[in-house]
XYZ file of C-alpha atoms in Angstrom:
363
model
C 20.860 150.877 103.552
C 22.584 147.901 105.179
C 26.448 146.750 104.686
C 28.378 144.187 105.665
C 30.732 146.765 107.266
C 27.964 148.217 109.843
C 29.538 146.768 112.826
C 32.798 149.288 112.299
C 30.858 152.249 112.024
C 29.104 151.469 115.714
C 30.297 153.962 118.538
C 32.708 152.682 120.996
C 32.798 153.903 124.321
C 35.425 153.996 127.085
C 35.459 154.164 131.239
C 37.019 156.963 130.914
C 36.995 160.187 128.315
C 35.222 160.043 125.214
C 33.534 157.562 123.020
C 34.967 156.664 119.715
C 32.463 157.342 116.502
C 33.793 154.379 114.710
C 36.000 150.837 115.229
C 38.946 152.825 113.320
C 42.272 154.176 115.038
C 45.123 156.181 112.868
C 48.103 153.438 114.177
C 50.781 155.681 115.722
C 53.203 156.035 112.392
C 56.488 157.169 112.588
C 57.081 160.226 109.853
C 60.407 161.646 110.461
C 58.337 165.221 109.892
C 58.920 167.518 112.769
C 61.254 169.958 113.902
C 64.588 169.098 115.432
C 63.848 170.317 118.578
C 60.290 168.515 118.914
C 58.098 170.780 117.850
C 55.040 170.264 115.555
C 56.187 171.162 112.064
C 53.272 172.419 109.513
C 53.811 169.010 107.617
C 53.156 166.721 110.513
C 49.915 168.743 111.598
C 48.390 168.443 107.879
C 49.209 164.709 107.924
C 47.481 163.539 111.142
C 44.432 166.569 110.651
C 43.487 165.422 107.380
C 43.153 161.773 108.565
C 40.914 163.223 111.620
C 38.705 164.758 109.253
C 38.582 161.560 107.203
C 36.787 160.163 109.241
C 38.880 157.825 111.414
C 37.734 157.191 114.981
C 40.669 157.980 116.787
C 43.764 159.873 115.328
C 47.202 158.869 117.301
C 50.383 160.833 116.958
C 53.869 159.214 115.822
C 55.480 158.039 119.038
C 56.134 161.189 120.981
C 59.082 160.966 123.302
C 58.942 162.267 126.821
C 62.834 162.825 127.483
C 65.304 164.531 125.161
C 67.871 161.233 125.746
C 64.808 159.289 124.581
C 64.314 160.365 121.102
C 64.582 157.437 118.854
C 64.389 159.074 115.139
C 64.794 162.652 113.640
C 62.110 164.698 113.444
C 60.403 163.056 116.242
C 57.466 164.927 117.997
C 57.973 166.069 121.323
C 56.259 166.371 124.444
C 59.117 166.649 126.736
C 59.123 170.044 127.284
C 56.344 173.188 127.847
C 57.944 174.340 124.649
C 55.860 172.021 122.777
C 52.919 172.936 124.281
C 51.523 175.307 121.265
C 52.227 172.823 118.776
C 50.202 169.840 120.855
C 47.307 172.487 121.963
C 46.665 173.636 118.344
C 46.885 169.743 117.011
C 44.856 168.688 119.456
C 42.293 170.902 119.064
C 42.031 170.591 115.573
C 42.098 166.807 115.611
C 38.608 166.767 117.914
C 37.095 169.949 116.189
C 37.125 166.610 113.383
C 34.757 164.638 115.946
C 37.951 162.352 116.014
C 39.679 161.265 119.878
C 42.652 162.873 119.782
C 45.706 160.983 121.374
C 49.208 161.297 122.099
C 51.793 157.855 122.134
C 54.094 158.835 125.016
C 57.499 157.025 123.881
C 61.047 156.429 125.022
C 63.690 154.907 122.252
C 65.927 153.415 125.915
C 68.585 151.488 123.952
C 67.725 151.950 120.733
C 67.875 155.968 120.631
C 70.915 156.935 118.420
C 74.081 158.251 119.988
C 74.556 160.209 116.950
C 71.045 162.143 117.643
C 70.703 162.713 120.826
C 74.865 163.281 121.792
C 75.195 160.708 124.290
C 75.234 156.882 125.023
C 71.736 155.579 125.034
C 69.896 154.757 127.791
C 69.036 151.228 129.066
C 67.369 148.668 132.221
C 70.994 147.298 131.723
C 74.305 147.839 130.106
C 74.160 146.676 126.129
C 77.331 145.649 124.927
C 75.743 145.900 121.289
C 73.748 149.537 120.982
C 76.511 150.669 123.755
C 73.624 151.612 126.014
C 74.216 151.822 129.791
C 72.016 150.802 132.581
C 69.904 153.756 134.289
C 70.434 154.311 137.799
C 67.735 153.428 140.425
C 66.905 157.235 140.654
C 67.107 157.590 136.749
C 64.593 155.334 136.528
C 62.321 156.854 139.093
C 62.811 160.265 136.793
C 61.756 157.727 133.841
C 58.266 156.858 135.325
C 57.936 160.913 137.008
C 58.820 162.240 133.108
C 55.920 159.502 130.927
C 54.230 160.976 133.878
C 54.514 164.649 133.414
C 54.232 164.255 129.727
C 50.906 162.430 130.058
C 50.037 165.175 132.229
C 51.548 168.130 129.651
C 49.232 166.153 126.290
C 46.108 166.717 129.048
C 47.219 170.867 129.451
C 47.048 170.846 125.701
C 43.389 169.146 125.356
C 44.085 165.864 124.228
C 41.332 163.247 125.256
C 44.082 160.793 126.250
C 47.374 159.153 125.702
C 49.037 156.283 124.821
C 51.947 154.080 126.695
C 54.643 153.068 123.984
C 55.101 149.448 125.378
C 56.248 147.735 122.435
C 58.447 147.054 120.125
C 61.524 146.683 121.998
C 61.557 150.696 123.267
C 62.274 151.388 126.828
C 59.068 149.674 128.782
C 59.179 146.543 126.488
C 63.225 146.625 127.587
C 62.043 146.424 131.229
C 59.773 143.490 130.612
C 62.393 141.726 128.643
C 64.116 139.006 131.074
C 67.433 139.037 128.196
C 68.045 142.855 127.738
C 66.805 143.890 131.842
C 69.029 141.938 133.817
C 68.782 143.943 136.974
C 68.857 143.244 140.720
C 66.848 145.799 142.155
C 63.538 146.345 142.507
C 62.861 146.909 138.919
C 64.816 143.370 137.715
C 64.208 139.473 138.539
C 60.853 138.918 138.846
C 57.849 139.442 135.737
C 56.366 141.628 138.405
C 58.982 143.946 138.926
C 60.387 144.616 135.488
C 56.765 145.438 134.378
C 56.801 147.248 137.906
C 58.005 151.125 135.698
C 54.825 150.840 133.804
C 51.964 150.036 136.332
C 53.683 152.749 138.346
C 53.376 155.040 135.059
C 49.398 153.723 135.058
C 49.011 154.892 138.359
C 50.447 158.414 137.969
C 48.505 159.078 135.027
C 45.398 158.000 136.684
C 46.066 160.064 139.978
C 47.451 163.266 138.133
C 45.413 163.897 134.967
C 41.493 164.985 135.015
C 38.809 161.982 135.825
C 37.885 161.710 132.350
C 41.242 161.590 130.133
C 41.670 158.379 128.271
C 44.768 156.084 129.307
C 45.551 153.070 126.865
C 49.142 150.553 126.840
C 50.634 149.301 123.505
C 52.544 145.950 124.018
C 53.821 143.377 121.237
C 53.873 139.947 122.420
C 57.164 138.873 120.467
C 60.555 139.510 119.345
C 63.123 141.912 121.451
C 63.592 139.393 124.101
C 60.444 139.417 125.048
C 58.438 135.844 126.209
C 54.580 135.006 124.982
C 53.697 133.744 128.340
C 54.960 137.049 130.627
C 53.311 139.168 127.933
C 50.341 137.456 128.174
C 50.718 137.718 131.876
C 50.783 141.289 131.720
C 47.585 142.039 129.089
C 45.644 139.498 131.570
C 46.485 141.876 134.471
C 46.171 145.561 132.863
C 42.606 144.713 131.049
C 40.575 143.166 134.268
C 41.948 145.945 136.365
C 39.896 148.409 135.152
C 42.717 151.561 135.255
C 43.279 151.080 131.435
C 40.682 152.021 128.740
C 42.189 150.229 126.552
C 44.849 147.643 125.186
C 46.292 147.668 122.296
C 48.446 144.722 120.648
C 50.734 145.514 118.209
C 51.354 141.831 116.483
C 52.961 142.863 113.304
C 50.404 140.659 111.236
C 46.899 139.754 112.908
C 46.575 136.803 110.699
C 50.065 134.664 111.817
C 50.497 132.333 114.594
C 52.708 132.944 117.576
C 56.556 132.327 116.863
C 57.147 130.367 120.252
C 56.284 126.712 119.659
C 53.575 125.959 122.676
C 51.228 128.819 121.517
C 51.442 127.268 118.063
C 48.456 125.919 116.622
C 46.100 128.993 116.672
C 46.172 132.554 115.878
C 48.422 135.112 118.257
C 45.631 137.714 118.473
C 43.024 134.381 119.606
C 45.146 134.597 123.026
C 44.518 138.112 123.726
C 41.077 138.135 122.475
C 39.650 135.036 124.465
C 41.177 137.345 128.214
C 38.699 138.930 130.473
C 38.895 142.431 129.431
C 35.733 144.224 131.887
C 35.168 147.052 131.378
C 38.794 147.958 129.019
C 39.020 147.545 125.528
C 41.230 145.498 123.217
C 42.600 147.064 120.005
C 44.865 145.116 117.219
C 47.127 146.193 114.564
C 49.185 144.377 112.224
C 48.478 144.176 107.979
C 44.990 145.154 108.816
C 44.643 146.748 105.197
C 41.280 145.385 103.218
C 37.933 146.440 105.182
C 37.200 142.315 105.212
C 40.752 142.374 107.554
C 39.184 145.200 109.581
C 35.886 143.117 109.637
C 37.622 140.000 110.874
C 39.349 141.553 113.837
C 35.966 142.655 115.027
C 34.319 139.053 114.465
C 37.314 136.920 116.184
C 36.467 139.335 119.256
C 38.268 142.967 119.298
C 36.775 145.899 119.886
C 38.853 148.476 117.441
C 41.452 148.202 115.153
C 44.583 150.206 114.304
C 45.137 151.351 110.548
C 48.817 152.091 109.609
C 49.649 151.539 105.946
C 46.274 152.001 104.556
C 45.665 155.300 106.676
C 48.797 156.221 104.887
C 47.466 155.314 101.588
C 43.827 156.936 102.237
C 43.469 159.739 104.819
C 39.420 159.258 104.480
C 39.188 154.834 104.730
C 36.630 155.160 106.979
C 34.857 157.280 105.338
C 35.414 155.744 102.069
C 34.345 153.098 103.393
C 31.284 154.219 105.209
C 30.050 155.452 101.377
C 31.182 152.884 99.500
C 31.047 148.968 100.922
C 32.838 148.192 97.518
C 36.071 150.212 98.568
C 39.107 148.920 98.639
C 42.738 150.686 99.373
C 44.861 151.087 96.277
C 47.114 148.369 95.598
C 50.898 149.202 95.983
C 53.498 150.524 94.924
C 51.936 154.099 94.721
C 53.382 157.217 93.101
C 54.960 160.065 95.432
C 52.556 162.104 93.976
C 49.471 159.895 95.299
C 51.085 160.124 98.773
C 51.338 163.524 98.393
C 48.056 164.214 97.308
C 47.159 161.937 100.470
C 48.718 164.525 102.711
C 52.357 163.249 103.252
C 55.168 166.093 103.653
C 58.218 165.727 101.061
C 60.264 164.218 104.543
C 57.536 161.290 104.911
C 57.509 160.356 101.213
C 60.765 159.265 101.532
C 60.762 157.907 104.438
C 57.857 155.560 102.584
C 60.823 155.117 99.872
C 62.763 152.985 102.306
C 59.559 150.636 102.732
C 60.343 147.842 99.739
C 57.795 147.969 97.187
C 55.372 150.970 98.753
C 56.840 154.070 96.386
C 57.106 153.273 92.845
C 60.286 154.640 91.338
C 59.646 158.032 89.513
């Protein structure tokens, strides 16, 4: 039998590593549920597992940070150290013993990594007067590109398919492409090309370090944190018709608004990724996709896959849902603790959800 929803149920395959069963990615969700020191707790393997064997495509950890100094929330996962190398082998291969591509986000907080949590000023492309961040020195950030490097290289020891570059959101790489927050001189400052310089070098050692076929994508968002439209669309031109990335994926908070900068106005912000020459890499969007018309649309205005965040939180099996029922549709919110619970969500990440206005419902 037919549905209208065929087209995210197609396979989706990459230049490199393994094809995707579906058009659905677990988003990379932060969920406060690991241990202190970076290890995988019991709580965080249940939560991204049970979405694997839900049915979604590809299932992406929280934002993993590859130095200690770059942890940007407690009970962050790790992959900074060999120590978490048990944790990420047995997630990893319990994720793809699911069918599902199993990814790591490779992450660094840079200025926004509390002093509080990780016992020192935070780390920056430039002194911050605000966050009290100071600037990394040329060799620091040579250790910055060697450590996303080595971590990339640590996820492939412990059998992930691929990882993930943690470009947006005003973190450490989107901090380098920023013209207001890098104000450098060197070689990594000035000009578009050399404060987006840290991650094509980071492309490039993950491509010449980790085995032919392990899976290499770049999350950027296009707006706030000092960034500019035009230099981000720069960038996504370059890094999908070069071929090293399998895929891009644009975080744009809502898929549905229009750009905030008044000449790209007029039309929607994920219509100037989509209409790029991509080759051979993918494009991926996330942002309110929620209903499985939303999912629907992203793949009909021209993406290849789309990242599921809230209602992968709500529904560890939407795709499969989905796939047995074209009349599904997520729950509407708020939701009880005890549905997120029942959904697979540790005690930690239930409130954590409490601090997102109108998601829990008081008890």
């Amino acid at each position: 039998m037919t549905s209208p929803y065929d087209p995210l149920f197609q396979p989706l395959e990459f230049a490199h590593g393994l094809a995707m069963p579906n058009r659905f990615a677990l988003a990379p969700l932060t969920n406060l549920q690991s241990h202190p020191d970076g290890r995988l707790s019991e709580d965080e393997f249940r939560w991204l597992t049970l979405r694997a064997k839900g049915g979604f495509g590809l299932t992406m950890t929280c934002a993993a940070h590859v130095q200690r100094v770059g942890q940007g929330f407690p009970g962050q996962l790790g992959v900074w150290s060999d120590d978490h190398l048990e944790g990420l082998s047995r997630l990893a291969s319990a994720i793809r013993a699911e069918g599902s591509v199993a990814v790591v986000q490779l992450h660094h907080a840079g200025m926004r990594s509390p002093k509080e949590l990780i016992g020192q000023a935070p780390l920056c492309p430039s002194d911050d007067e605000k966050t009290g961040a100071r600037a990394l020195a040329e060799d620091e950030v040579e250790q910055l590109i060697e450590d996303f490097v080595a971590a990339a290289v640590r996820a492939d020891r412990a059998g992930f398919d691929g990882v993930e570059l943690h470009g947006a959101h005003g973190y450490i790489l989107a901090q380098f492409l920023s013209p207001e927050i890098n104000r450098r001189t060197d070689r990594f400052g000035g000009s578009l090309e050399n404060r987006a310089s840290v991650i094509y070098r980071i492309i490039d050692g993950v491509r010449a370090r980790c085995r032919a076929d392990f899976s290499l994508g770049l999350r950027l968002s296009p707006e706030r944190f000092g960034l500019r439209m035009g230099e981000i669309l720069q960038v996504a031109a370059k890094v999908l018709a070069d071929g090293r990335l399998d895929y891009l994926d644009m975080s744009l908070w809502d898929v549905t608004k229009e750009p905030n900068e008044d000449e790209f106005k007029g039309r929607s912000l994920m219509s100037w990724f989509t209409e790029l020459d991509r080759g051979t890499t993918r494009l991926g969007v996330a942002g309110k996709i929620m209903r499985p018309d939303d999912a629907l649309a992203c793949l009909q205005a021209g993406c290849d896959f789309v990242f599921i965040g809230r209602a992968g939180i709500l529904h560890h099996d939407y795709p499969r849902r989905l796939r047995d029922d074209p009349a599904f549709q997520p729950v509407g919110l708020p939701v009880s603790a005890e549905h997120l619970r029942r959904e697979g969500l540790g005690e930690t990440f239930v409130n954590y959800m409490r601090t997102w206005a109108g998601f829990v419902a008081d008890d």
